[in-house]
XYZ file of C-alpha atoms in Angstrom:
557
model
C 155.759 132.399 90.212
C 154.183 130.744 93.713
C 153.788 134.789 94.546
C 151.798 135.535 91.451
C 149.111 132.159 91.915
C 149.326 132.813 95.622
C 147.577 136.465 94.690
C 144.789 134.373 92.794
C 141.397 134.372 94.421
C 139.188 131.192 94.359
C 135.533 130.307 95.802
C 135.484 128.710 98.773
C 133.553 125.935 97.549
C 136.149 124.596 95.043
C 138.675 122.035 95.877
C 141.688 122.139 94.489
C 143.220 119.881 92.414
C 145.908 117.454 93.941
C 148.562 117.250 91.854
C 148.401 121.088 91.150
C 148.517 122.463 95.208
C 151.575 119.959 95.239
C 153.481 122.703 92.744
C 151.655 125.446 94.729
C 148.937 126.185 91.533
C 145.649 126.761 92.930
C 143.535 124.613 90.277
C 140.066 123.819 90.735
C 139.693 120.175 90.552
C 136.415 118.956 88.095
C 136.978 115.177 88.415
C 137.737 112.288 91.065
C 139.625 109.252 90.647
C 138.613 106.500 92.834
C 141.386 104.285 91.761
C 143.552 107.226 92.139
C 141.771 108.898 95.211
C 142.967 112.175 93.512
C 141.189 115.194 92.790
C 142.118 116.453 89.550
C 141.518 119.425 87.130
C 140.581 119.633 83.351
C 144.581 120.124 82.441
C 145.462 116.970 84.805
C 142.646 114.681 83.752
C 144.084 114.963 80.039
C 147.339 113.835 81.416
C 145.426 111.095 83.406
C 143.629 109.527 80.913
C 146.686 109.178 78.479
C 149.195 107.700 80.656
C 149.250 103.869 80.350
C 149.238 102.846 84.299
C 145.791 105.029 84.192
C 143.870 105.092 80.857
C 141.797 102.146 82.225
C 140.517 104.342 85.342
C 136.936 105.613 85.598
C 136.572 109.125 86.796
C 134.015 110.765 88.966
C 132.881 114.311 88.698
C 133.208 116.352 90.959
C 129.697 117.979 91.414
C 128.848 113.770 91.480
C 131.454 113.187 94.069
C 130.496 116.011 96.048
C 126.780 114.290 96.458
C 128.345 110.947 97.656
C 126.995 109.938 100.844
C 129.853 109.949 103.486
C 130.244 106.684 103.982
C 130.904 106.054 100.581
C 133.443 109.007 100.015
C 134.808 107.929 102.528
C 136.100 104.209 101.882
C 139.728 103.867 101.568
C 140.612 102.603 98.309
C 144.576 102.004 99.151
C 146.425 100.295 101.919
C 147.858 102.762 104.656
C 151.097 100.388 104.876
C 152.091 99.836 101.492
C 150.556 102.760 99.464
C 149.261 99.608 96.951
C 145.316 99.429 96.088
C 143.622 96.571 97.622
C 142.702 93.693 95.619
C 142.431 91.100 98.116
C 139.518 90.162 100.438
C 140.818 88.178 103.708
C 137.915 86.113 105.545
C 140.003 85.611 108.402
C 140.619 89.773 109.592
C 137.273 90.411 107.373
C 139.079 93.335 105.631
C 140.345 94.242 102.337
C 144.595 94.086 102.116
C 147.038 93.907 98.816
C 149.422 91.993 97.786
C 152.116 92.614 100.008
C 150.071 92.628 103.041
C 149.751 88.478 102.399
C 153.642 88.772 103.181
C 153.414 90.333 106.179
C 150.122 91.377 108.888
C 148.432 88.914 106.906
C 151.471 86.068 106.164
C 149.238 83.369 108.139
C 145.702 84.187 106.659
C 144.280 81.339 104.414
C 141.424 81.478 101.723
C 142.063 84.703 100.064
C 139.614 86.143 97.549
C 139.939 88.755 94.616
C 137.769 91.958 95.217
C 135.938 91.699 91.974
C 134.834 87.807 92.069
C 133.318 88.766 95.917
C 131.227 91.519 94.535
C 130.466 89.151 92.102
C 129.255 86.491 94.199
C 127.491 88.502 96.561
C 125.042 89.823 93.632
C 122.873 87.518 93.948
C 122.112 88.628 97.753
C 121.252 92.109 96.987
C 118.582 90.905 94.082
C 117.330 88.589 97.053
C 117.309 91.140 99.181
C 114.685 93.589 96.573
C 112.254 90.514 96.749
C 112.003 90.226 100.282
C 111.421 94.233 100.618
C 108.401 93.233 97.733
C 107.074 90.575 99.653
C 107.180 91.979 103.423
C 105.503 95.180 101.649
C 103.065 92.757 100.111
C 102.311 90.811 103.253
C 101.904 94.033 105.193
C 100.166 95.928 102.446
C 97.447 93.030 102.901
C 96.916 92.719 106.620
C 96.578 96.426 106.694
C 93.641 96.640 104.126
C 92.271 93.570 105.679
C 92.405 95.200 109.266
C 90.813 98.781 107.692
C 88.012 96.726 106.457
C 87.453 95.210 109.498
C 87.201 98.399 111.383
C 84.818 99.356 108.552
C 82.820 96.250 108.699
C 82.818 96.481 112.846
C 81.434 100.437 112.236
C 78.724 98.949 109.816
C 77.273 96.097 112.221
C 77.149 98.596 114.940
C 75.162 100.904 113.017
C 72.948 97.948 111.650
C 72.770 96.352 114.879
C 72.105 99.751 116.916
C 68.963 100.634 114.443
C 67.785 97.400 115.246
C 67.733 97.362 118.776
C 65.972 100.976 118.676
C 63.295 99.834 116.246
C 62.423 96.492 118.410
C 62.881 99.161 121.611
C 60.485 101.572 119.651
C 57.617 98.918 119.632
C 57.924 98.480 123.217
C 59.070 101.319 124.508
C 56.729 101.848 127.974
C 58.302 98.026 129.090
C 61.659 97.652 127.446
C 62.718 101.316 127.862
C 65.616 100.662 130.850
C 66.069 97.279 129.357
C 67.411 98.932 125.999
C 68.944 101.538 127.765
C 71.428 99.168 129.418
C 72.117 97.083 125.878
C 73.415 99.691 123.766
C 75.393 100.914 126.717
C 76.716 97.417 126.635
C 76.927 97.186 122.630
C 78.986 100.902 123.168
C 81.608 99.157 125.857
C 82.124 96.617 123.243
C 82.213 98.845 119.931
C 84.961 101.282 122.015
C 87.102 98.014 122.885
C 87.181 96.483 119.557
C 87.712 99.757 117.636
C 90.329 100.577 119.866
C 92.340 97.346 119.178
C 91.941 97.455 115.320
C 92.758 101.368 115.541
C 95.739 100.293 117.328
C 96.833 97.192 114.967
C 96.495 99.528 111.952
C 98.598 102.353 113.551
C 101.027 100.090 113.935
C 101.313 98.328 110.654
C 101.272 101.791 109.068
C 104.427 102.282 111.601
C 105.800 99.064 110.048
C 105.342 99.698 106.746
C 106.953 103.051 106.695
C 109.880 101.398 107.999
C 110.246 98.687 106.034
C 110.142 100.844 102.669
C 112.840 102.805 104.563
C 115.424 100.229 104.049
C 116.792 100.536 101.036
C 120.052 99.514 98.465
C 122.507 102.567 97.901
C 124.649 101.624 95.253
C 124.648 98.304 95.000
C 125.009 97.791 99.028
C 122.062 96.779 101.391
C 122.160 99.530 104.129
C 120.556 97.474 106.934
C 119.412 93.828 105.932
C 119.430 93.140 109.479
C 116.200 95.436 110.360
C 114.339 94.073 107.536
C 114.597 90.885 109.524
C 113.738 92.652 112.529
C 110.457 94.086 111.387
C 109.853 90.739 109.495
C 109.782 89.344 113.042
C 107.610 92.342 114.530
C 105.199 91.215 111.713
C 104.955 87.719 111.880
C 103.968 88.091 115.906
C 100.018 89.534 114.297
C 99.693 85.306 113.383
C 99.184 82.484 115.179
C 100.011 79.931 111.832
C 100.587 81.054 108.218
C 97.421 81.519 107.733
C 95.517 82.595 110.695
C 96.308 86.295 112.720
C 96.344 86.076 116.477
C 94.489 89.464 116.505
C 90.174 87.855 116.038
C 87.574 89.567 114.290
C 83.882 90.727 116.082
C 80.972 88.836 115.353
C 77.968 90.861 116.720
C 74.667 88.953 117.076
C 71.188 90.381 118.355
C 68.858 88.083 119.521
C 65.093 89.399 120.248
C 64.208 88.552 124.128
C 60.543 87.435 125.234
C 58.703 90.138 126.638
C 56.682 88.456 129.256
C 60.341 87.261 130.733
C 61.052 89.359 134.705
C 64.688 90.219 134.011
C 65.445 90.627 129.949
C 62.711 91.908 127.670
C 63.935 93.180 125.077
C 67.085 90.537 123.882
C 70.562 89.926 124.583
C 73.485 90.720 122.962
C 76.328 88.313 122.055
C 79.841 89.319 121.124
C 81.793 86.274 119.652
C 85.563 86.290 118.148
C 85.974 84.794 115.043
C 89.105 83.456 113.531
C 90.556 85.931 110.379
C 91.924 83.871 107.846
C 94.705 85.254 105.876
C 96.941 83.383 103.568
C 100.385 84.647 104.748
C 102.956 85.154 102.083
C 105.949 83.957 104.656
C 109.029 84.919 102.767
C 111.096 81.978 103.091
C 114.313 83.285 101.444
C 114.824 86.240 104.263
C 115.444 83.763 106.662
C 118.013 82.047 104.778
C 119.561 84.817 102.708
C 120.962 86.954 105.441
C 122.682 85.161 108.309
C 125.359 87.306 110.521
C 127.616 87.236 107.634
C 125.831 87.740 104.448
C 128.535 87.540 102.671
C 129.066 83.672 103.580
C 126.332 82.447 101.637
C 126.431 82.436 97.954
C 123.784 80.568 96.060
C 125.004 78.169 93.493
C 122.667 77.270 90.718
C 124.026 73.782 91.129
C 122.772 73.268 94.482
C 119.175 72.924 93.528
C 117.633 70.089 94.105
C 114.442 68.749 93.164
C 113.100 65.486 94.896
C 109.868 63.864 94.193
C 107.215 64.135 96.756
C 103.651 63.042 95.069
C 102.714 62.287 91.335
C 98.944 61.842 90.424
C 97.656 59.952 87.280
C 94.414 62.463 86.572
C 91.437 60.698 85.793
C 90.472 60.506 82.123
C 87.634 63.066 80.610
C 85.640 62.895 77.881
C 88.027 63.599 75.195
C 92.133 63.365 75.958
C 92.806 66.445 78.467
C 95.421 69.609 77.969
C 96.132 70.593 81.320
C 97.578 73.608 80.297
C 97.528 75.860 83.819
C 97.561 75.031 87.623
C 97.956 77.479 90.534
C 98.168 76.537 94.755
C 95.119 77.153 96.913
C 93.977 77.326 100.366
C 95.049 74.375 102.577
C 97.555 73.232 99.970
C 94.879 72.375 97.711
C 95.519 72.395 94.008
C 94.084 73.625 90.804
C 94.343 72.665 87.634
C 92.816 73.886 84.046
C 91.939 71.170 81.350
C 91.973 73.555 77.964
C 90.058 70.952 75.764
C 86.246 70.255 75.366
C 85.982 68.831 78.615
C 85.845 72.027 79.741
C 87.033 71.541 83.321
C 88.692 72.448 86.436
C 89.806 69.248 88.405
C 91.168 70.313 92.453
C 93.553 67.795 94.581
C 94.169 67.772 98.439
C 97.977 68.403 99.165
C 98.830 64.760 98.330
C 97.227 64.784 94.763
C 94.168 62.990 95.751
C 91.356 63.710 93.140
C 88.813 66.127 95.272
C 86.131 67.009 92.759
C 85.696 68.704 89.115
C 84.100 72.073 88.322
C 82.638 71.932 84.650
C 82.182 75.320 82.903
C 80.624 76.697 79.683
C 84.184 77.776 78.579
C 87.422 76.263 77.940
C 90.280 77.603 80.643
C 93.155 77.845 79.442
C 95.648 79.323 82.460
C 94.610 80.172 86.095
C 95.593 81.910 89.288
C 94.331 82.204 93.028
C 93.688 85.448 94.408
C 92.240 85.081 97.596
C 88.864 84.781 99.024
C 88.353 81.096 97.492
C 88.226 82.408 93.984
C 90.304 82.282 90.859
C 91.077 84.378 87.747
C 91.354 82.435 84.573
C 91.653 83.054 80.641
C 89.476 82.254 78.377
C 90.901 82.466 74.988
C 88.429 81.364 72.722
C 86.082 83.481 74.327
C 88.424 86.267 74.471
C 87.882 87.142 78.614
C 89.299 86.906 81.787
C 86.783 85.651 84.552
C 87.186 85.600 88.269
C 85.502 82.200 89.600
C 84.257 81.619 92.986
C 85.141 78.232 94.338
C 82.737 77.817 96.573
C 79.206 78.671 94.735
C 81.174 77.781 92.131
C 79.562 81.270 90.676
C 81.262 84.080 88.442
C 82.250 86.976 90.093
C 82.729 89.147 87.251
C 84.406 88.542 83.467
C 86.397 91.341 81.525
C 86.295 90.977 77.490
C 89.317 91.772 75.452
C 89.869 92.360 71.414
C 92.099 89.276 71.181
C 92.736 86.098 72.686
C 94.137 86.279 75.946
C 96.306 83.671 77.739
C 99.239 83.597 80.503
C 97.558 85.076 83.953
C 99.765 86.071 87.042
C 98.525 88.193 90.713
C 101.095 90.050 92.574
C 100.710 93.564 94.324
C 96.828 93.318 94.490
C 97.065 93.715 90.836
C 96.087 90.712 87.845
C 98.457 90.833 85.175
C 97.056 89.301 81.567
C 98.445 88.524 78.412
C 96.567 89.893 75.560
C 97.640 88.960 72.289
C 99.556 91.110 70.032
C 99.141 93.654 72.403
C 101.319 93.106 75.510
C 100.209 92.641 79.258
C 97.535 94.341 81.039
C 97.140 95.532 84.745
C 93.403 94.683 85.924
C 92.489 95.460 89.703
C 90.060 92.443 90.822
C 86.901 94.655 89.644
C 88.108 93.981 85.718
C 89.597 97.739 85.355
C 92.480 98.029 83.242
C 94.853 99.956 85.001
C 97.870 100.120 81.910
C 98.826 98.341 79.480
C 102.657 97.076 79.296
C 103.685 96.764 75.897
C 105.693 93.612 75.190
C 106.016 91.611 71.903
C 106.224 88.344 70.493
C 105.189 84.771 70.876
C 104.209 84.614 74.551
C 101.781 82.659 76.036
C 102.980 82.386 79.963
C 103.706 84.626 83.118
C 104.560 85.036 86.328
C 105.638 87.130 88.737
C 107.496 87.839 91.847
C 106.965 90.886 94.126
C 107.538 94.024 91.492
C 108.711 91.937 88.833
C 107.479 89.794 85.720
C 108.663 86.693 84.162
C 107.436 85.721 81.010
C 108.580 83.152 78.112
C 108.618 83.349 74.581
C 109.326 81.099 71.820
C 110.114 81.411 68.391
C 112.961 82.795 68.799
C 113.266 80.897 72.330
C 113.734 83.502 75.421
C 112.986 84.060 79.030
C 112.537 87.565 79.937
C 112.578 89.348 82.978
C 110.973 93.095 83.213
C 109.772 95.646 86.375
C 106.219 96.099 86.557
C 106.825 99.429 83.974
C 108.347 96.937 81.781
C 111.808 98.109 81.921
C 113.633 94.696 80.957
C 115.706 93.608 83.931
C 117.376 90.833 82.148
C 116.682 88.676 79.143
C 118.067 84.782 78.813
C 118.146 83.834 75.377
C 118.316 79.295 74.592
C 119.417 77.776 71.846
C 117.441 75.329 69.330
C 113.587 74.912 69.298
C 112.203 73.734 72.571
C 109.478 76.137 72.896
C 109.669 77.644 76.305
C 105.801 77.386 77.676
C 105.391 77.595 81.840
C 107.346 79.414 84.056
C 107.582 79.881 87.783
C 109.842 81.691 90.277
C 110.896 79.809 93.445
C 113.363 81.157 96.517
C 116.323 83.455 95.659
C 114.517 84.472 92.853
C 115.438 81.173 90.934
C 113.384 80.900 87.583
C 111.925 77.359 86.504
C 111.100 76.779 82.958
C 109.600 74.349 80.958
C 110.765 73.052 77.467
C 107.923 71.781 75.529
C 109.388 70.519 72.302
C 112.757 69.186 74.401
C 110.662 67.903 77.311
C 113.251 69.077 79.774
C 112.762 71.340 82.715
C 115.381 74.197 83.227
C 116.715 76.224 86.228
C 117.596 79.612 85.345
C 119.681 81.501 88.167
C 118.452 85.241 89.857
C 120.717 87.466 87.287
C 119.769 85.630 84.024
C 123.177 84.703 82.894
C 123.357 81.155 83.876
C 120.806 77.658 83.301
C 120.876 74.231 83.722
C 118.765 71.411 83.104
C 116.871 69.541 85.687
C 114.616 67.587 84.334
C 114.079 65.657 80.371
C 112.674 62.775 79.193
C 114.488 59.725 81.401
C 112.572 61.342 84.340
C 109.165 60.833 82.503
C 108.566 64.339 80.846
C 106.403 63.338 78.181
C 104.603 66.658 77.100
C 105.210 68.982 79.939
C 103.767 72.179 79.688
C 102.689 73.845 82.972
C 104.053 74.564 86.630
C 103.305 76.634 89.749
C 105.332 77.106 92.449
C 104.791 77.424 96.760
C 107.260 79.936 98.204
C 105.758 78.950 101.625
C 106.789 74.847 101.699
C 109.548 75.508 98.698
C 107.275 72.818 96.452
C 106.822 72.944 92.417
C 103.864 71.200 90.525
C 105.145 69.947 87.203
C 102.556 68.917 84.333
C 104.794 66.487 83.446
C 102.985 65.018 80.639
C 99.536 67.354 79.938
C 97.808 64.356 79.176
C 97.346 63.161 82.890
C 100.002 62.900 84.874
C 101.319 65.608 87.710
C 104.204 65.637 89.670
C 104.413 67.647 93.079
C 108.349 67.861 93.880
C 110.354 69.235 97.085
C 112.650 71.880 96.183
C 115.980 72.276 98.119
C 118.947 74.967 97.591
């Protein structure tokens, strides 16, 4: 018999099935075992999947297997001493063992963990991990458009400021004709340098963010957390605070000289460095989330804290207010939206002192900054979206829908909307509807963080969680009828919620699965109903009753 399958011919490329080459059968093997770490073919695998000690297995196939990078066909899945599969985790040796191994190399180890509840623990790491690759992209996405259109607005002042000096020249050419000579030689030295550095800075963060979106999760395990740090770290060297880059922008100013002066008659030219002000989104959970050992840290829902750090009384309107939206601006200023006839937006300093009121012609019902000192906001009644400057207190533009829009969120350069009945649109800040993501139901408020979207909905009462395509990530259903309005997502990915009809404040954890209550009605939730969070200082502003009364609290993990 071994003579006759030893005549058998078979392509190089297939690998033979375990158990078969041990009777000397040359079968080609279609399917992996990882519990197994066998190789088996069709005629095996029956005899594999009915036997009691293995029915439970899941099976690879080959062609799959076969594609594995190496590192992962290449983990041992049994111990080398006692031929037993490991199910332990040992801190102390940092290594997988089994059961007997506690009895002998590892007789004196303490603190011993099962395989499946570390992978479960550490879960929460790798979703951690996805929102600091968003954000880093996010905070290098913006300093590199913000550096391109500097080099574009440097080209443009040059040009303006170079057809200046030549029609001034023009005028008095016989006189001034060395003297302008010798300025736009001057203005060309200075064009080269600058142009040169900003050519430079945007090389680089191209550099940068090519390498961030090069780190990446392959099957559930981070490949390198430890060079997202390190280019986190490259990045954050472009700013001198969170909110200003070391790197300054050109200020070019012509002034015309007096021609009956000996030494300058035609002007002088100034070059100034002015600060660039960009709000840094400094990703506060990559410094804590991956330490030497990532493993080590495993965030609790438990642990978070919330501790009071401000509350503000807001002063009465014309008619009772329904602050019904809020958002974080520049200089820890904040903004809130009274959705009644008082029509107003009311801003406080970072310590909830009132600052000053801007009445419109509409009622606002939620808001968000974007940047620039303005603000998107809904407008339900009057079926829009409008983008507000703060400080002509001027609209930018306004984008009309068919229904009544309300929740409002900004993430990825892109303003997401809630549109009644008709799910949640993606506007760029000119008003252009870039898609439409289809969701359903009684929802009222978003928010987002990096590439995903949070939103509640009540009647029935759920939190969802969905990818900007709207692929639902997870989905957190509650029981009874508190009507889930405001949400906001703080470090780790933690979700806040707010409980209108309970007047509690919940704490949802990364994954979905687990909640807790934080807040209710002993801590002075009246009629709570909005909420906004500050990744940077790890604060939440509660409306805590939407009456009047705010509370700014200090959020700890």
């Amino acid at each position: 018999m071994g003579s006759y399958f030893s005549n058998i011919k078979m392509d190089d490329s297939d690998i033979q099935c375990t158990l078969c080459s041990k009777r000397d059968i040359p079968n080609a093997a279609v399917i992996w075992c990882a519990v197994c770490d066998e190789k088996l073919c069709q005629s095996c695998n029956e005899i594999h999947k009915y036997l009691k000690i293995s029915s439970s297995h899941e099976v690879t196939a080959l062609d799959v297997y076969k594609k594995l990078p190496s590192f992962i066909s290449s983990l041992k899945q049994t111990c080398d001493s006692h031929e037993e599969h490991f199910k332990l985790y040992c801190p102390a040796h940092r290594e997988p063992c089994c059961y007997k191994c506690t009895t002998t190399k590892h007789k004196t180890c303490h603190g011993f963990q099962t395989l499946d509840s570390l992978i479960e623990q550490s879960q929460s790491q790798f979703l951690d991990l996805e929102c600091t690759i968003d954000e880093l992209n996010i905070n290098i996405e913006t300093v590199f458009n913000n550096r391109t259109a500097a080099l574009i607005e440097l080209d443009d002042q040059v040009l303006d400021l170079a057809m200046n000096i030549k029609k001034t020249g023009e005028k008095i050419r016989e006189k001034l004709e060395s003297n302008e000579k010798e300025i736009l030689q001057q203005l060309s030295v200075v064009h080269s340098k600058y142009k040169a550095i900003f050519e430079n800075t945007v090389e680089e963060l191209q550099t940068m963010k090519a390498e961030i979106n090069s780190v990446s999760i392959c099957s559930g395990i981070p490949r390198n957390p430890f060079k997202t740090q390190k280019e986190k770290d490259n990045f954050c060297k472009y700013f001198e605070n969170d909110h200003q880059l070391s790197q300054k922008n050109v200020a070019l100013k012509f002034t015309p000289g007096q021609i009956l002066k000996q030494d300058i008659f035609l002007g002088t030219l100034v070059v100034e460095e002015v600060a660039c002000e960009i709000p840094f989104k400094k990703n506060a959970s990559l410094e804590a989330a991956f330490p030497l050992d990532m493993l080590d840290i495993v965030q609790n829902i438990e642990s978070v804290k919330m501790h009071t750090s401000s509350q503000t009384k807001i002063l009465e309107g014309k008619v009772t207010r329904n602050l019904a939206g809020c958002t974080f601006l520049e200089n820890d200023q904040m903004l809130l939206s009274d959705w009644s006839e008082n029509n107003e937006l009311l801003i406080l300093d970072k310590q909830g002192e009132h600052l000053r009121n801007i009445v419109l012609d509409k009622k606002a019902f939620d808001v968000v900054y974007v940047g620039n000192h303005c603000v998107a906001m809904t407008l339900p009644d009057a079926k829009q979206v409008s983008i507000l400057d703060l400080k002509s207190n001027q609209e930018k533009i306004h984008v009309t829908f068919e229904n009544r829009c309300w929740g409002i969120t900004y993430s990825e350069n892109t303003l997401f909307v809630r549109e009644y009945s008709v799910g949640i649109h993606c506007l760029d800040l000119n008003g252009t509807i870039r898609e439409t993501i289809p969701v359903h139901g009684y929802i009222t408020h978003i928010t987002s963080l990096g590439r995903k979207l949070y939103y509640t909905e009540h009647t029935p009462d759920v939190v969802h969680c969905c990818d900007l395509n709207g692929t639902e990530i997870w989905h957190l259903a509650l029981d009874g009828r508190g009507a889930p309005k405001g949400i906001a997502v703080g470090k780790f990915g933690f979700v806040f919620v707010v409980l209108e009809n309970e007047r509690k404040l919940l704490v949802i954890s990364p994954d979905g699965k687990k909640h807790r209550e934080l807040l209710n009605e002993e801590n002075g939730l009246k009629e709570p109903h909005a909420l906004v969070y500050d990744m940077n200082r790890n604060k939440l502003l509660l409306m805590k009753d939407k009456t009047g009364l705010t509370e700014l609290y200090d959020v700890s993990y």
